[in-house]
mmCIF file of C-alpha atoms in Angstrom:
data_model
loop_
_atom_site.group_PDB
_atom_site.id
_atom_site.type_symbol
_atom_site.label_atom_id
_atom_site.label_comp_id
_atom_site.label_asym_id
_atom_site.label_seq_id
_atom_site.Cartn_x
_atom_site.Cartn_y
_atom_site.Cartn_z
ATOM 1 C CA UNK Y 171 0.000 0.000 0.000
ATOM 2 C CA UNK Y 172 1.228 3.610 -1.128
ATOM 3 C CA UNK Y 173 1.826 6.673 1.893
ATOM 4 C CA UNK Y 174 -0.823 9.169 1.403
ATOM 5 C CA UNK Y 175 2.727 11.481 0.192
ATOM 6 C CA UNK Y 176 3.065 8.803 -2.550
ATOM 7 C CA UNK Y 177 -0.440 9.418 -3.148
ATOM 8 C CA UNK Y 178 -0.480 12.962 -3.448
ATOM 9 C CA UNK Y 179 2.224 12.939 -5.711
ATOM 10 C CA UNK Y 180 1.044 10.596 -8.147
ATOM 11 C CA UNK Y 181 -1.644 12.686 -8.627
ATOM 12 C CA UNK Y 182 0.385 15.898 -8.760
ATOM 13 C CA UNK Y 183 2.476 13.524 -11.560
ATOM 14 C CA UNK Y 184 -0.700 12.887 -13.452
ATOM 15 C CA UNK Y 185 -2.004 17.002 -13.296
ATOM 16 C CA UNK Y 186 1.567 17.976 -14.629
ATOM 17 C CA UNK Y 187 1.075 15.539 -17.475
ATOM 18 C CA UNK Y 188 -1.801 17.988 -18.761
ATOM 19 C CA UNK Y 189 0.783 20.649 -18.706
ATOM 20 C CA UNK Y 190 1.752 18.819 -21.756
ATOM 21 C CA UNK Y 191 -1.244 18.332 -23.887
ATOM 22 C CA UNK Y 192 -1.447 21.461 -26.347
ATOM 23 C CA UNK Y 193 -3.234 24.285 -25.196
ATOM 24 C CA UNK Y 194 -5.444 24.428 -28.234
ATOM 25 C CA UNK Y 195 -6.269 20.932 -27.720
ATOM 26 C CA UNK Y 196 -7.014 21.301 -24.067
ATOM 27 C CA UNK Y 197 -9.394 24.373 -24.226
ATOM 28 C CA UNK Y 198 -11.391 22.332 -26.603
ATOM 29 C CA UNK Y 199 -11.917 18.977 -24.944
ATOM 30 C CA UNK Y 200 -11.966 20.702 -21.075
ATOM 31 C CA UNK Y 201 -14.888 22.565 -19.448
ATOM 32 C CA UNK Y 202 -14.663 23.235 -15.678
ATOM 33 C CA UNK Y 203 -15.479 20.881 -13.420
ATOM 34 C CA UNK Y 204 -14.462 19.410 -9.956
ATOM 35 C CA UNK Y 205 -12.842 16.496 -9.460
ATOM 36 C CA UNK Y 206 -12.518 13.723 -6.390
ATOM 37 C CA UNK Y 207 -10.372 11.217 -6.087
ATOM 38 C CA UNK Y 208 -11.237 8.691 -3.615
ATOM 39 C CA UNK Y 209 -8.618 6.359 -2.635
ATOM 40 C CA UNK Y 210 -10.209 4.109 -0.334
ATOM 41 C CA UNK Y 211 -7.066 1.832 1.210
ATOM 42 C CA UNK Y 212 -5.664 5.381 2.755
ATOM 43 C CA UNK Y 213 -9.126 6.947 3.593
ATOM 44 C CA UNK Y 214 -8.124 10.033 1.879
ATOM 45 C CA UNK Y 215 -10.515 12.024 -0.488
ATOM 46 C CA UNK Y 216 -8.437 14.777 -2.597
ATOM 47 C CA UNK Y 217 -10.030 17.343 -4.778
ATOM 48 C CA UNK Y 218 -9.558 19.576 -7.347
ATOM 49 C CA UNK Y 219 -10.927 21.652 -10.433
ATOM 50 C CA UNK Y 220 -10.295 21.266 -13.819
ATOM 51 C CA UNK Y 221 -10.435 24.080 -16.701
ATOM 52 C CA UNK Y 222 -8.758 25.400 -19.436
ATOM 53 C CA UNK Y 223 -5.636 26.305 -17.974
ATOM 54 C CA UNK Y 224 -5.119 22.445 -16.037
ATOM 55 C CA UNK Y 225 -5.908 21.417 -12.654
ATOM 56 C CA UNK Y 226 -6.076 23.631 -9.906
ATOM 57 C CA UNK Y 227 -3.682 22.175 -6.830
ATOM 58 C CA UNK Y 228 -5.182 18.893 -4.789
ATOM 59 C CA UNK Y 229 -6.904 19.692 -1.503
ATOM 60 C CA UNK Y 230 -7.704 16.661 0.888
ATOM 61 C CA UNK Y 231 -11.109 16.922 1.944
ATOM 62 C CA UNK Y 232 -13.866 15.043 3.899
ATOM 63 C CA UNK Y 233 -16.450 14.294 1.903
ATOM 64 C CA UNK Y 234 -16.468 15.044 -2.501
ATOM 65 C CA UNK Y 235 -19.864 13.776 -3.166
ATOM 66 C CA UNK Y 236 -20.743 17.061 -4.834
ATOM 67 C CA UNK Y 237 -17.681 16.751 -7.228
ATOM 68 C CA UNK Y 238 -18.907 16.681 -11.119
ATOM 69 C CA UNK Y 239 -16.433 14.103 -11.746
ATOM 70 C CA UNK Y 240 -15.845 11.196 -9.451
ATOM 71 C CA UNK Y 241 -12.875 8.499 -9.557
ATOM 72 C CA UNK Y 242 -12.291 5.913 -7.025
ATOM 73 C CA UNK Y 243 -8.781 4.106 -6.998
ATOM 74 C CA UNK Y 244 -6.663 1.991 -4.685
ATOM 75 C CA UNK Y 245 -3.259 3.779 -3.905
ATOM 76 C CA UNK Y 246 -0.787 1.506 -5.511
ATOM 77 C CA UNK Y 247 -2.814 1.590 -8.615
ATOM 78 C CA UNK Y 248 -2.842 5.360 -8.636
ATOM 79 C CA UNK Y 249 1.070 5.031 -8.493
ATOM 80 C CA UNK Y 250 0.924 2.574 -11.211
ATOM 81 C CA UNK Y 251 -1.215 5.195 -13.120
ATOM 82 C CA UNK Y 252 1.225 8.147 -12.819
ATOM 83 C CA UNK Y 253 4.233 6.339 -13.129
ATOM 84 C CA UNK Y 254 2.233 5.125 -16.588
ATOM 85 C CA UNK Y 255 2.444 0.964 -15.386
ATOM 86 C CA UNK Y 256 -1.022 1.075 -15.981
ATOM 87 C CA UNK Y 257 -3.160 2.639 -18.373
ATOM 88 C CA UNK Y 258 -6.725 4.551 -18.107
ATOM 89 C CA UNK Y 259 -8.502 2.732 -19.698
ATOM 90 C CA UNK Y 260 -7.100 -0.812 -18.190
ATOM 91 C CA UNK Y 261 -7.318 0.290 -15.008
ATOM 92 C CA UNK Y 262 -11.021 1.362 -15.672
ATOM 93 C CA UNK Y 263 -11.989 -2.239 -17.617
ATOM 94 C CA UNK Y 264 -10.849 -4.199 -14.778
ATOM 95 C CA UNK Y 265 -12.204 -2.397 -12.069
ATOM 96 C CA UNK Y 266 -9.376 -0.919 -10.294
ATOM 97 C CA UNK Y 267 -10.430 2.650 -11.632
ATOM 98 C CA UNK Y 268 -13.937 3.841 -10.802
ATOM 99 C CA UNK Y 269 -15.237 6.447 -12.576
ATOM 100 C CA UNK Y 270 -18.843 8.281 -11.993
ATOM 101 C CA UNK Y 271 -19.480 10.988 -14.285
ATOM 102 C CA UNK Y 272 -21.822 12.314 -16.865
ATOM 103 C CA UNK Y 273 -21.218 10.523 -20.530
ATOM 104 C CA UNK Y 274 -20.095 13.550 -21.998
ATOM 105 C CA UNK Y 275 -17.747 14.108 -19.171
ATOM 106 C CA UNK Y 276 -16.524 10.511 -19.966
ATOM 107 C CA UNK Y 277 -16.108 11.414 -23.737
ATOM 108 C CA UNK Y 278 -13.960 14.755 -23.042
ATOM 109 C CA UNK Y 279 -12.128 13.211 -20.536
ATOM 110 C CA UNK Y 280 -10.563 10.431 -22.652
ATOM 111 C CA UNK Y 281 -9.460 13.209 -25.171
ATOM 112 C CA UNK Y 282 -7.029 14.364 -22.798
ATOM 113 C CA UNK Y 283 -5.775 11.196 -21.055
#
């Protein structure tokens, strides 16, 4: 099991990683929206907001059941996600990657990851 600092980093990995995708490209597959990420082995909820300049920093929080986007993952598969072991879409097929969030949400997100 990951530290919640590995955590936290592998998701400060992944938001750095959309540093990367062309501006152009991002403002026109990104509309604002928050974003939790459960990670149930650590009981830590972090949150955040996405837009058309990236992801603004991760805050740990109590409860995200508001957020627009929802993603539930254990903490050595978020690792594995950052340090790009394991893919999205993998990750999502098999279970260890939860993701609740409108279709077009779902559509706009895979764009960009």
């Amino acid at each position: 099991m990951a530290t919640a600092q590995e955590a936290r980093s592998a998701l400060e990995r992944i938001a750095a990683r959309l540093t990367e995708v062309d501006a152009d490209d991002l403002a026109k597959h990104v509309v604002e929206r928050t974003i939790s990420c459960r990670v149930p082995d650590l009981g830590l909820i972090f949150l955040t907001r996405i837009h058309r300049g990236g992801l603004d920093e991760f805050q740990t929080v109590d409860d995200a059941d508001s957020a627009q986007v929802r993603l539930t993952v254990g903490s050595d598969d978020l690792v594995a996600l950052a340090t790009e072991e394991l893919h999205v879409a993998k990750a999502w097929a098999t279970g260890r990657l939860k993701i609740e969030a409108s279709l077009g949400d779902l559509l706009r997100l895979r764009k960009i990851l």
